[in-house]
Coordinates of C-alpha atoms and ligand atoms in Angstrom, one line a residue:
X5 CA 139.7 94.0 142.0
X6 CA 136.9 94.2 145.2
X7 CA 136.4 97.6 146.7
X8 CA 137.2 96.6 150.2
X9 CA 140.0 98.6 151.5
X10 CA 140.0 101.6 154.0
X11 CA 137.4 99.8 156.1
X12 CA 137.6 102.7 158.6
X13 CA 136.6 105.3 156.2
X14 CA 133.2 106.2 157.4
X15 CA 130.5 105.4 154.8
X16 CA 128.7 108.5 153.5
X17 CA 125.5 109.0 155.4
X18 CA 122.0 108.6 154.2
X19 CA 121.4 111.3 151.6
X20 CA 124.9 112.4 151.4
X21 CA 126.2 110.4 148.5
X22 CA 127.6 112.5 145.7
X23 CA 127.1 112.1 142.0
X24 CA 130.6 112.2 140.6
X25 CA 132.2 111.6 137.1
X26 CA 133.1 108.2 138.1
X27 CA 129.4 107.3 139.1
X28 CA 126.6 106.9 136.7
X29 CA 124.2 106.5 139.4
X30 CA 122.5 109.7 141.2
X31 CA 120.6 110.7 144.1
X32 CA 120.4 109.2 147.5
X33 CA 122.4 106.2 148.1
X34 CA 124.6 106.3 144.8
X35 CA 128.1 104.7 145.1
X36 CA 130.7 107.1 146.4
X37 CA 134.0 106.1 144.9
X38 CA 136.9 106.4 147.1
X39 CA 138.8 109.3 145.3
X40 CA 135.9 111.4 145.8
X41 CA 137.4 112.7 149.2
X42 CA 140.7 110.8 149.1
X43 CA 143.9 112.1 150.3
X44 CA 146.9 111.5 148.2
X45 CA 150.3 111.7 149.1
X46 CA 153.0 112.5 146.2
X47 CA 156.1 109.9 146.6
X48 CA 158.6 111.2 144.4
X49 CA 160.5 107.9 144.5
X50 CA 164.2 109.2 143.8
X51 CA 164.0 111.4 147.1
X52 CA 161.7 109.5 149.4
X53 CA 163.6 106.7 151.2
X54 CA 167.0 104.9 149.8
X55 CA 167.0 101.4 151.0
X56 CA 170.2 100.3 149.0
X57 CA 172.2 103.1 149.9
X58 CA 173.1 104.5 146.4
X59 CA 172.0 108.0 147.4
X60 CA 168.9 107.8 145.5
X61 CA 165.5 106.6 146.7
X62 CA 163.9 103.2 145.4
X63 CA 160.9 101.3 145.8
X64 CA 162.3 99.0 148.6
X65 CA 162.4 102.5 150.5
X66 CA 158.7 103.3 149.6
X67 CA 157.9 99.6 150.8
X68 CA 159.5 100.2 154.2
X69 CA 158.0 103.4 155.0
X70 CA 154.4 102.0 154.3
X71 CA 153.8 101.8 158.2
X72 CA 154.9 105.7 158.2
X73 CA 152.1 106.7 155.5
X74 CA 149.5 104.4 157.1
X75 CA 149.9 106.3 160.6
X76 CA 150.0 109.4 158.8
X77 CA 146.6 108.4 157.5
X78 CA 146.6 108.9 153.8
X79 CA 144.2 107.1 151.7
X80 CA 146.6 106.6 148.3
X81 CA 150.0 107.4 147.1
X82 CA 150.9 108.9 143.7
X83 CA 154.3 107.6 142.8
X84 CA 155.9 109.9 140.2
X85 CA 157.4 108.3 137.5
X86 CA 159.0 105.1 138.0
X87 CA 159.9 103.8 134.5
X88 CA 163.4 103.6 133.2
X89 CA 164.6 107.0 132.5
X90 CA 167.6 108.6 131.5
X91 CA 166.5 111.3 133.9
X92 CA 167.0 114.3 131.6
X93 CA 163.7 115.6 133.3
X94 CA 163.8 113.7 136.6
X95 CA 162.0 110.7 135.4
X96 CA 159.5 112.5 133.0
X97 CA 161.6 111.1 130.1
X98 CA 160.6 107.7 129.9
X99 CA 162.3 105.1 127.9
X100 CA 160.1 102.1 128.4
X101 CA 156.6 102.1 129.8
X102 CA 156.5 98.7 130.7
X103 CA 159.4 98.3 133.1
X104 CA 160.8 100.1 136.3
X105 CA 164.1 102.1 136.4
X106 CA 166.9 99.9 137.7
X107 CA 167.8 102.5 140.2
X108 CA 164.2 102.1 141.8
X109 CA 164.0 98.2 141.5
X110 CA 162.3 95.8 139.5
X111 CA 158.8 95.4 138.0
X112 CA 158.3 92.8 140.9
X113 CA 159.1 95.3 143.5
X114 CA 156.5 97.6 142.2
X115 CA 154.0 94.9 142.0
X116 CA 154.9 93.9 145.6
X117 CA 154.4 97.5 146.7
X118 CA 151.2 98.0 145.1
X119 CA 149.9 94.9 146.8
X120 CA 151.7 95.8 149.9
X121 CA 150.4 99.4 150.1
X122 CA 146.7 97.9 149.3
X123 CA 147.2 95.6 152.4
X124 CA 147.5 98.7 154.6
X125 CA 144.3 100.6 152.7
X126 CA 146.6 102.6 150.8
X127 CA 146.0 102.8 146.8
X128 CA 148.3 103.6 144.3
X129 CA 148.3 106.0 141.5
X130 CA 151.0 106.1 139.0
X131 CA 152.4 108.7 137.0
X132 CA 151.8 108.2 132.9
X133 CA 154.0 110.7 130.8
X134 CA 152.5 110.1 127.3
X135 CA 152.9 113.8 125.8
X136 CA 156.2 112.7 125.1
X137 CA 158.9 109.9 125.6
X138 CA 162.6 110.2 126.4
X139 CA 164.7 110.6 123.3
X140 CA 166.4 107.4 124.1
X141 CA 163.3 105.2 124.1
X142 CA 163.3 102.9 120.9
X143 CA 160.3 104.5 119.0
X144 CA 162.8 107.9 119.0
X145 CA 165.7 106.2 118.0
X146 CA 163.7 104.3 115.4
X147 CA 162.3 107.3 114.1
X148 CA 165.8 109.0 114.0
X149 CA 167.1 106.2 111.7
X150 CA 163.9 105.9 109.3
X151 CA 163.7 108.2 106.4
X152 CA 161.3 111.4 106.3
X153 CA 157.7 110.5 105.8
X154 CA 158.3 106.9 107.4
X155 CA 156.0 105.2 109.8
X156 CA 158.5 105.7 112.5
X157 CA 158.7 109.4 112.1
X158 CA 155.0 109.6 112.2
X159 CA 154.7 108.7 115.5
X160 CA 156.4 112.0 116.5
X161 CA 156.1 115.9 115.3
X162 CA 158.9 116.0 112.6
X163 CA 158.6 119.0 110.2
X164 CA 160.7 120.8 107.7
X165 CA 162.5 123.9 108.5
X166 CA 161.5 127.4 107.7
X167 CA 163.7 129.4 105.4
X168 CA 165.4 128.6 102.0
X169 CA 167.9 126.1 103.6
X170 CA 165.2 124.9 106.3
X171 CA 167.3 126.3 109.1
X172 CA 164.7 128.4 111.1
X173 CA 162.1 126.2 113.5
X174 CA 158.9 125.2 111.5
X175 CA 157.1 127.6 114.0
X176 CA 157.6 130.2 117.0
X177 CA 156.3 127.6 119.9
X178 CA 158.4 127.9 122.8
X179 CA 159.2 125.1 125.1
X180 CA 158.1 125.1 128.8
X181 CA 162.0 124.9 130.2
X182 CA 162.8 128.0 127.7
X183 CA 163.8 128.4 124.3
X184 CA 162.2 127.1 121.3
X185 CA 159.9 123.6 121.2
X186 CA 161.8 122.7 118.0
X187 CA 165.1 121.1 117.5
X188 CA 166.9 120.0 114.4
X189 CA 168.1 116.4 113.7
X190 CA 171.1 115.5 111.7
X191 CA 170.8 113.1 109.0
X192 CA 173.0 109.8 108.7
X193 CA 175.3 111.6 106.1
X194 CA 175.9 114.6 108.5
X195 CA 173.7 117.1 107.0
X196 CA 171.1 118.9 108.9
X197 CA 167.6 117.3 108.8
X198 CA 164.1 118.1 109.9
X199 CA 163.0 119.4 112.9
X200 CA 161.2 117.6 116.1
X201 CA 158.9 119.1 118.5
X202 CA 159.5 119.2 122.0
X203 CA 157.2 120.7 124.4
X204 CA 159.6 120.4 127.3
X205 CA 163.3 119.5 127.0
X206 CA 164.8 118.6 123.7
X207 CA 165.5 114.9 125.1
X208 CA 161.7 114.8 125.5
X209 CA 160.2 114.7 122.0
X210 CA 156.2 114.9 121.8
X211 CA 154.7 112.1 120.5
X212 CA 151.9 112.7 117.5
X213 CA 148.5 111.8 119.2
X214 CA 147.1 112.2 115.8
X215 CA 148.5 108.8 115.2
X216 CA 146.7 105.7 115.6
X217 CA 149.6 103.4 116.5
X218 CA 150.4 106.0 119.3
X219 CA 146.8 105.7 120.6
X220 CA 147.1 102.0 120.5
X221 CA 150.3 101.7 122.1
X222 CA 149.1 103.6 124.9
X223 CA 145.8 101.8 125.3
X224 CA 148.1 98.5 126.0
X225 CA 150.5 100.5 128.3
X226 CA 147.4 101.5 130.6
X227 CA 146.0 98.1 130.5
X228 CA 149.5 96.9 131.5
X229 CA 149.4 99.0 134.7
X230 CA 145.8 98.2 135.5
X231 CA 146.6 94.6 135.1
X232 CA 149.4 94.9 137.8
X233 CA 146.7 96.5 140.3
X234 CA 147.1 100.1 140.0
X235 CA 144.2 102.1 141.4
X236 CA 144.7 105.2 139.2
X237 CA 146.9 107.0 136.8
X238 CA 148.0 110.8 137.0
X239 CA 148.0 112.0 133.4
X240 CA 151.0 114.3 132.9
X241 CA 150.7 117.2 130.9
X242 CA 147.1 116.5 129.5
X243 CA 146.5 119.6 127.7
X244 CA 149.6 119.3 125.6
X245 CA 148.8 116.2 123.9
X246 CA 147.1 117.7 120.6
X247 CA 148.2 120.3 118.5
X248 CA 146.3 122.5 116.1
X249 CA 146.9 121.1 112.6
X250 CA 149.1 122.9 110.3
X251 CA 151.2 124.0 113.3
X252 CA 150.3 127.8 113.2
X253 CA 152.5 130.4 115.3
X254 CA 151.2 131.1 118.7
X255 CA 150.4 134.4 119.8
X256 CA 152.1 134.7 123.4
X257 CA 151.4 138.6 123.7
X258 CA 154.8 139.3 123.7
X259 CA 155.7 137.4 126.8
X260 CA 157.7 134.3 125.9
X261 CA 157.5 132.5 129.3
X262 CA 155.3 129.4 129.7
X263 CA 152.4 130.8 131.1
X264 CA 150.1 128.2 130.3
X265 CA 147.1 129.2 132.6
X266 CA 147.1 133.0 130.9
X267 CA 146.9 131.3 127.2
X268 CA 143.7 131.5 125.4
X269 CA 143.5 129.9 122.0
X270 CA 147.0 128.4 122.2
X271 CA 147.7 126.0 119.2
X272 CA 150.0 124.0 121.2
X273 CA 148.2 123.9 124.6
X274 CA 144.7 122.9 125.6
X275 CA 143.7 122.2 122.3
X276 CA 139.9 120.8 122.0
X277 CA 140.9 117.7 120.3
X278 CA 143.0 116.7 123.6
X279 CA 139.5 115.6 124.8
X280 CA 139.0 112.7 122.4
X281 CA 142.4 111.0 123.6
X282 CA 141.4 111.5 127.1
X283 CA 138.1 109.9 126.8
X284 CA 139.7 107.1 124.6
X285 CA 141.9 106.5 128.1
X286 CA 138.8 106.7 129.9
X287 CA 137.2 103.9 128.3
X288 CA 140.0 101.8 128.9
X289 CA 140.2 102.6 132.6
X290 CA 136.4 101.7 132.4
X291 CA 137.3 98.0 131.4
X292 CA 138.5 97.6 134.9
X293 CA 136.2 97.3 138.0
X294 CA 137.3 98.9 141.2
X295 CA 136.5 102.5 140.7
X296 CA 140.2 103.1 139.1
X297 CA 140.6 107.1 138.8
X298 CA 142.3 109.2 136.3
X299 CA 143.6 112.7 137.4
X300 CA 144.6 115.3 134.9
X301 CA 147.8 117.3 135.2
X302 CA 146.1 120.5 133.4
X303 CA 147.2 124.0 133.9
X304 CA 144.6 125.9 131.8
X305 CA 143.0 129.0 131.6
X306 CA 140.4 129.1 134.4
X307 CA 138.0 126.7 136.3
X308 CA 135.7 126.5 132.9
X309 CA 138.6 125.2 130.4
X310 CA 139.4 122.8 133.5
X311 CA 135.6 121.8 133.6
X312 CA 135.8 120.4 130.2
X313 CA 138.3 117.8 131.2
X314 CA 136.1 116.3 133.9
X315 CA 133.2 115.4 131.4
X316 CA 131.3 112.4 132.7
X317 CA 133.2 110.0 130.0
X318 CA 136.4 111.7 130.7
X319 CA 138.9 112.3 133.3
X320 CA 137.8 111.8 136.9
X321 CA 139.3 114.5 138.6
X322 CA 142.0 117.4 137.7
X323 CA 144.6 119.2 140.1
X324 CA 143.4 122.3 140.9
X325 CA 146.3 124.7 140.0
X326 CA 144.4 127.8 140.5
X327 CA 144.4 127.0 144.4
X328 CA 147.8 125.8 144.4
X329 CA 149.5 128.7 142.8
X330 CA 147.3 131.5 144.6
X331 CA 148.5 134.1 146.7
X332 CA 148.0 133.7 150.6
X333 CA 145.1 136.1 150.8
X334 CA 141.3 136.7 151.1
X335 CA 141.3 136.0 147.2
X336 CA 141.4 132.5 148.2
X337 CA 137.9 132.7 148.7
X338 CA 137.0 133.5 145.0
X339 CA 139.0 130.7 144.1
X340 CA 137.1 128.1 146.1
X341 CA 133.9 129.6 144.8
X342 CA 134.9 129.4 140.9
X343 CA 136.2 125.8 141.9
X344 CA 132.9 124.4 143.4
X345 CA 130.5 126.3 141.0
X346 CA 132.5 125.1 137.9
X347 CA 132.6 121.5 139.1
X348 CA 129.4 121.0 140.7
X349 CA 127.5 120.6 137.1
X350 CA 130.1 118.3 135.7
X351 CA 129.7 116.1 138.8
X352 CA 133.5 116.1 139.6
X353 CA 134.7 116.6 143.1
X354 CA 137.7 119.2 143.6
X355 CA 141.1 118.2 144.0
X356 CA 142.9 120.5 146.1
X357 CA 146.6 120.8 146.1
X358 CA 149.4 123.2 147.4
X359 CA 152.6 121.3 146.5
X360 CA 154.3 119.2 144.4
X361 CA 157.7 118.2 142.9
X362 CA 157.3 121.1 140.6
X363 CA 156.9 123.7 143.0
X364 CA 158.4 126.2 145.7
X365 CA 158.0 124.4 149.2
X366 CA 155.4 126.2 150.8
X367 CA 157.1 127.3 154.0
X368 CA 159.4 129.3 151.6
X369 CA 156.9 130.7 149.3
X370 CA 154.3 131.8 152.1
X371 CA 157.0 133.3 154.0
X372 CA 157.8 135.7 150.9
X373 CA 156.5 139.0 150.5
X374 CA 154.8 137.6 147.2
X375 CA 153.0 134.7 148.1
X376 CA 151.6 133.6 144.6
X377 CA 153.6 131.6 142.0
X378 CA 152.1 132.0 138.5
X379 CA 155.7 131.1 136.9
X380 CA 158.0 129.0 138.9
X381 CA 160.7 131.6 139.0
X382 CA 158.4 134.3 140.9
X383 CA 160.1 135.0 143.9
X384 CA 163.2 133.2 143.4
X385 CA 165.9 134.3 145.6
X386 CA 163.9 137.0 147.4
X387 CA 164.0 136.9 151.3
X388 CA 161.8 134.6 153.2
X389 CA 160.7 134.6 156.8
X390 CA 160.4 130.8 157.3
X391 CA 158.6 131.1 160.7
X392 CA 155.8 133.1 158.9
X393 CA 155.7 130.7 155.9
X394 CA 155.7 127.7 158.4
X395 CA 152.7 129.3 160.1
X396 CA 151.0 129.8 156.9
X397 CA 151.3 126.4 155.7
X398 CA 149.9 125.0 158.8
X399 CA 146.9 127.1 158.3
X400 CA 146.7 126.2 154.4
X401 CA 147.1 122.5 155.2
X402 CA 143.8 122.5 157.6
X403 CA 142.0 124.7 155.1
X404 CA 142.7 122.2 152.1
X405 CA 142.1 119.5 154.4
X406 CA 138.6 120.8 155.4
X407 CA 137.5 121.8 151.8
X408 CA 135.0 119.3 150.1
X409 CA 136.7 116.8 147.6
X410 CA 140.2 115.1 147.3
X411 CA 143.5 116.4 148.5
X412 CA 147.4 116.0 147.6
X413 CA 150.1 116.2 149.8
X414 CA 153.5 116.3 148.4
X415 CA 156.0 114.2 150.4
X416 CA 157.8 116.5 153.0
X417 CA 154.8 119.3 153.1
X418 CA 153.7 117.1 156.2
X419 CA 157.1 118.0 157.7
X420 CA 156.9 121.7 156.7
X421 CA 160.3 121.2 154.7
X422 CA 161.4 124.6 153.0
X423 CA 162.7 125.0 149.7
X424 CA 166.5 124.5 149.5
X425 CA 167.7 127.6 147.8
X426 CA 171.4 127.3 148.0
X427 CA 172.1 123.8 146.2
X428 CA 175.4 124.5 144.6
X429 CA 175.0 125.4 141.0
X430 CA 177.1 122.3 139.9
X431 CA 174.8 119.9 141.4
X432 CA 171.7 121.6 140.0
X433 CA 169.9 119.1 137.7
X434 CA 166.5 120.6 136.4
X435 CA 166.8 121.1 132.6
X436 CA 165.3 124.6 133.4
X437 CA 168.4 125.7 135.1
X438 CA 170.4 125.0 131.7
X439 CA 167.6 125.8 129.4
X440 CA 166.9 129.3 130.8
X441 CA 170.6 130.2 130.4
X442 CA 171.3 129.9 134.3
X443 CA 168.6 132.3 135.1
X444 CA 166.0 129.9 136.8
X445 CA 167.1 127.6 139.2
X446 CA 164.2 125.2 138.6
X447 CA 162.7 122.7 140.7
X448 CA 165.7 120.8 142.7
X449 CA 164.9 123.0 145.9
X450 CA 161.8 121.4 146.5
X451 CA 163.2 117.8 145.5
X452 CA 166.0 117.3 148.2
X453 CA 165.6 113.9 149.8
X454 CA 163.6 113.7 152.9
X455 CA 165.1 113.9 156.4
X456 CA 163.9 110.8 158.3
X457 CA 166.2 110.6 161.2
X458 CA 169.3 111.5 163.1
X459 CA 171.1 114.7 163.5
X460 CA 173.1 115.1 160.3
X461 CA 172.7 114.3 156.5
X462 CA 171.8 111.7 155.1
X463 CA 169.1 112.0 157.7
X464 CA 168.1 108.3 157.7
X465 CA 167.2 108.8 153.9
X466 CA 170.0 106.3 152.8
X467 CA 170.9 103.6 155.4
X468 CA 173.9 104.3 158.0
X469 CA 177.4 104.2 156.4
X470 CA 176.1 104.4 153.0
X471 CA 179.1 105.2 150.8
X472 CA 177.1 107.4 148.3
X473 CA 175.5 111.0 149.5
X474 CA 172.0 111.9 148.7
X475 CA 171.8 112.9 144.9
X476 CA 171.0 116.5 146.1
X477 CA 172.2 117.8 149.3
X478 CA 170.2 118.2 152.4
X479 CA 170.7 121.2 154.8
X480 CA 172.4 120.4 158.1
X481 CA 169.7 122.5 159.5
X482 CA 167.2 119.9 158.5
X483 CA 168.1 118.2 161.8
X484 CA 164.9 119.6 163.7
X485 CA 162.8 118.6 160.7
X486 CA 163.2 115.0 160.4
X487 CA 160.4 112.7 161.2
X488 CA 162.3 111.2 164.3
X489 CA 162.4 114.9 165.8
X490 CA 158.8 115.8 164.8
X491 CA 157.5 112.5 166.3
X492 CA 158.9 113.6 169.8
X493 CA 157.2 116.9 169.3
X494 CA 153.4 117.1 169.7
X495 CA 153.3 120.7 168.4
X496 CA 155.2 119.7 164.9
X497 CA 153.7 120.1 161.7
X498 CA 153.7 116.6 161.3
X499 CA 151.6 115.9 164.2
X500 CA 149.0 118.6 162.9
X501 CA 148.8 116.7 159.6
X502 CA 148.4 113.2 161.6
X503 CA 145.7 115.0 163.8
X504 CA 143.9 116.4 160.6
X505 CA 143.8 113.2 158.7
X506 CA 142.5 111.3 161.8
X507 CA 139.8 113.9 162.2
X508 CA 138.8 113.8 158.6
X509 CA 138.4 110.3 158.5
X510 CA 136.2 110.4 161.8
X511 CA 133.9 113.1 161.0
X512 CA 131.3 112.3 158.4
X513 CA 130.8 115.9 157.5
X514 CA 134.2 115.8 155.5
X515 CA 133.0 113.0 153.5
X516 CA 129.9 114.8 151.8
X517 CA 129.8 117.7 149.3
X518 CA 128.2 119.7 151.9
X519 CA 129.7 123.4 152.0
X520 CA 128.1 126.8 153.0
X521 CA 129.9 130.0 153.9
X522 CA 129.1 131.8 157.1
X523 CA 128.8 135.4 157.5
X524 CA 132.3 136.8 158.1
X525 CA 134.7 139.8 157.6
X526 CA 136.1 139.3 153.9
X527 CA 139.4 138.6 155.4
X528 CA 138.1 135.6 157.3
X529 CA 137.4 132.2 155.4
X530 CA 134.3 130.7 157.8
X531 CA 132.4 127.8 156.5
X532 CA 130.4 124.8 157.6
X533 CA 130.8 121.2 156.1
X534 CA 127.4 119.9 157.1
X535 CA 125.6 121.2 160.2
X536 CA 128.0 121.4 163.2
X537 CA 131.4 121.1 161.4
X538 CA 132.9 124.3 160.8
X539 CA 136.3 125.8 159.5
X540 CA 137.8 129.3 160.0
X541 CA 140.9 130.8 158.4
X542 CA 141.9 134.2 159.6
X543 CA 143.8 136.0 157.2
X544 CA 143.4 139.5 158.7
X545 CA 145.6 141.1 161.2
X546 CA 143.3 141.0 164.3
X547 CA 142.1 138.0 166.4
X548 CA 138.6 136.5 165.3
X549 CA 136.2 135.4 168.2
X550 CA 134.9 131.9 167.2
X551 CA 131.7 132.0 169.2
X552 CA 130.5 130.0 172.3
X553 CA 128.6 127.4 170.8
X554 CA 131.8 125.5 169.4
X555 CA 134.2 123.2 170.5
X556 CA 137.7 123.5 168.9
X557 CA 138.7 120.0 167.1
X558 CA 142.0 121.2 166.1
X559 CA 143.8 124.6 165.4
X560 CA 146.9 125.4 163.5
X561 CA 148.4 127.6 166.2
X562 CA 146.9 127.6 169.7
X563 CA 144.1 129.9 170.2
X564 CA 144.9 133.5 172.2
X565 CA 142.4 134.2 174.8
X566 CA 139.7 132.1 173.0
X567 CA 140.1 133.9 169.8
X568 CA 141.7 132.7 166.6
X569 CA 144.8 134.7 165.8
X570 CA 146.1 135.9 162.4
X571 CA 147.5 133.4 159.8
X572 CA 145.5 130.3 161.5
X573 CA 142.7 128.0 160.9
X574 CA 140.6 126.3 163.3
X575 CA 138.4 123.3 162.8
X576 CA 135.0 123.4 165.3
X577 CA 132.5 121.5 166.1
X578 CA 129.2 122.8 167.4
X579 CA 128.9 121.8 171.1
X580 CA 125.9 119.8 171.9
X581 CA 123.2 122.0 173.1
Ligands
LIG743 C1 154.5 117.6 134.4 C2 155.5 117.1 135.7 O1 155.0 117.5 136.8 C3 156.8 117.9 135.5 O2 158.0 117.6 136.5 C4 157.6 117.6 134.2 O3 158.9 118.3 134.0 C5 156.5 117.9 132.9 N1 155.2 117.6 133.4 C6 157.1 117.2 131.4 O4 156.7 116.0 131.9

């Protein structure tokens, strides 16, 4: 596919080209792929826009909102899984990798969406969930029906249980959603059978990536989607693909929570052999022209382990979870430094991200006493100051969008939506809720359908008069947060994002690798992106003087007597002398 989109993105200036994992060339004039500094918008299709009025979003809804996304100024969309799915884990349980879930539309709708987005300069990244399938996938159903030791079972991880009657799981591995990572099967005659492994819910059996058939099938599935014009693949749960042979017990240090970022030498997470699989995927992507991108979802222990996923022949980029989960404090400086330091030698641009369909919404998290989030349940139910949280998310957005590399915005974060913490228990759908024995409410609070217009639910998410209510209830208080309401308010979070994305496109300094800290107090993050383009984040309690030689391009809140107040970010341009 010709690389002709985003015509209004300024090209890198002389000597500003970057060498990246996607570019074999180096030095001045090297090719700079689109994803090196793209702003990608995550669409969670079930909650984005419902065109047919069934209370769930669909691809016709996404198509209808392409003008909104174009006006927002994003370079690409990442669409969370759109494949047929029984929805045991919000679409991350796939029962057919070569089709679209009927609730979202058809394969033709998907190819039309990809084409229409492309016409507006918006690329499409899809979400490949390949560590596991749905238990309803024909491969798993065939495996259950086949005898032990069969090729059908060899696609998955079936093992004998421990103990004299095999009634104990094969090892002590835990699932990300709580409880053991093993479930026992029942033989056709009703007797208990082998156990199968699932890193997530029991409805999500893990594939055996040591199996050549599995590898070949996914080569073809990747080609299927590249042939349909997708520009990139998000690789779901990348560190989970390979398990240490022999399946030894894991040492969790006594903490049986799924804290992947803290694990070292874990036998079912971030095992080195995973890289062979990802390199194979890269080879498939490299069969296609047009700068296709692989972005790894890889929560691992520190930037150094993450750097391994970004070898030149592996993933192009990876989400920066350390940044996403960080507390709102001056420690952000260290995370930025670590990220840049580790990624520079591997030649991969950083990928900054603050929210997703898996995380507590920022307005809520940043308004709590504890602003970091290592585990999803951190801070659950604690008091939130939404005014402060919103102020901070505005500042965080300008920080993220000023850093070198790419950035991801989760749908609704450009509106400053808070988490919905009072969804009635009986409506919660996240498997975490059930698997944690109803102690962790899970991720539904950040997946509530987007409010587009009007002053009452469904806020334009579904068409007027739709018979079915949105699949998760929207709070009445969202009337002031709709796109329509924010469009009419020049000070809204939406307009802040629109202005930031426009300025990011217009200022060539944002499209280079240039980054240098300026002298400042430790609580102030003050850096330049090339000469004359500066970003200041004030995490101190006191106002910060910005100097007289700078014009303000944009600030997250108004300056006070020329100074930057607390919990605020400003973008500055050197005043011509
Ligand atoms: C990461 C996805 O973002 C999350 O939503 C999902 O539950 C797990 N991977 C399992 O696929």
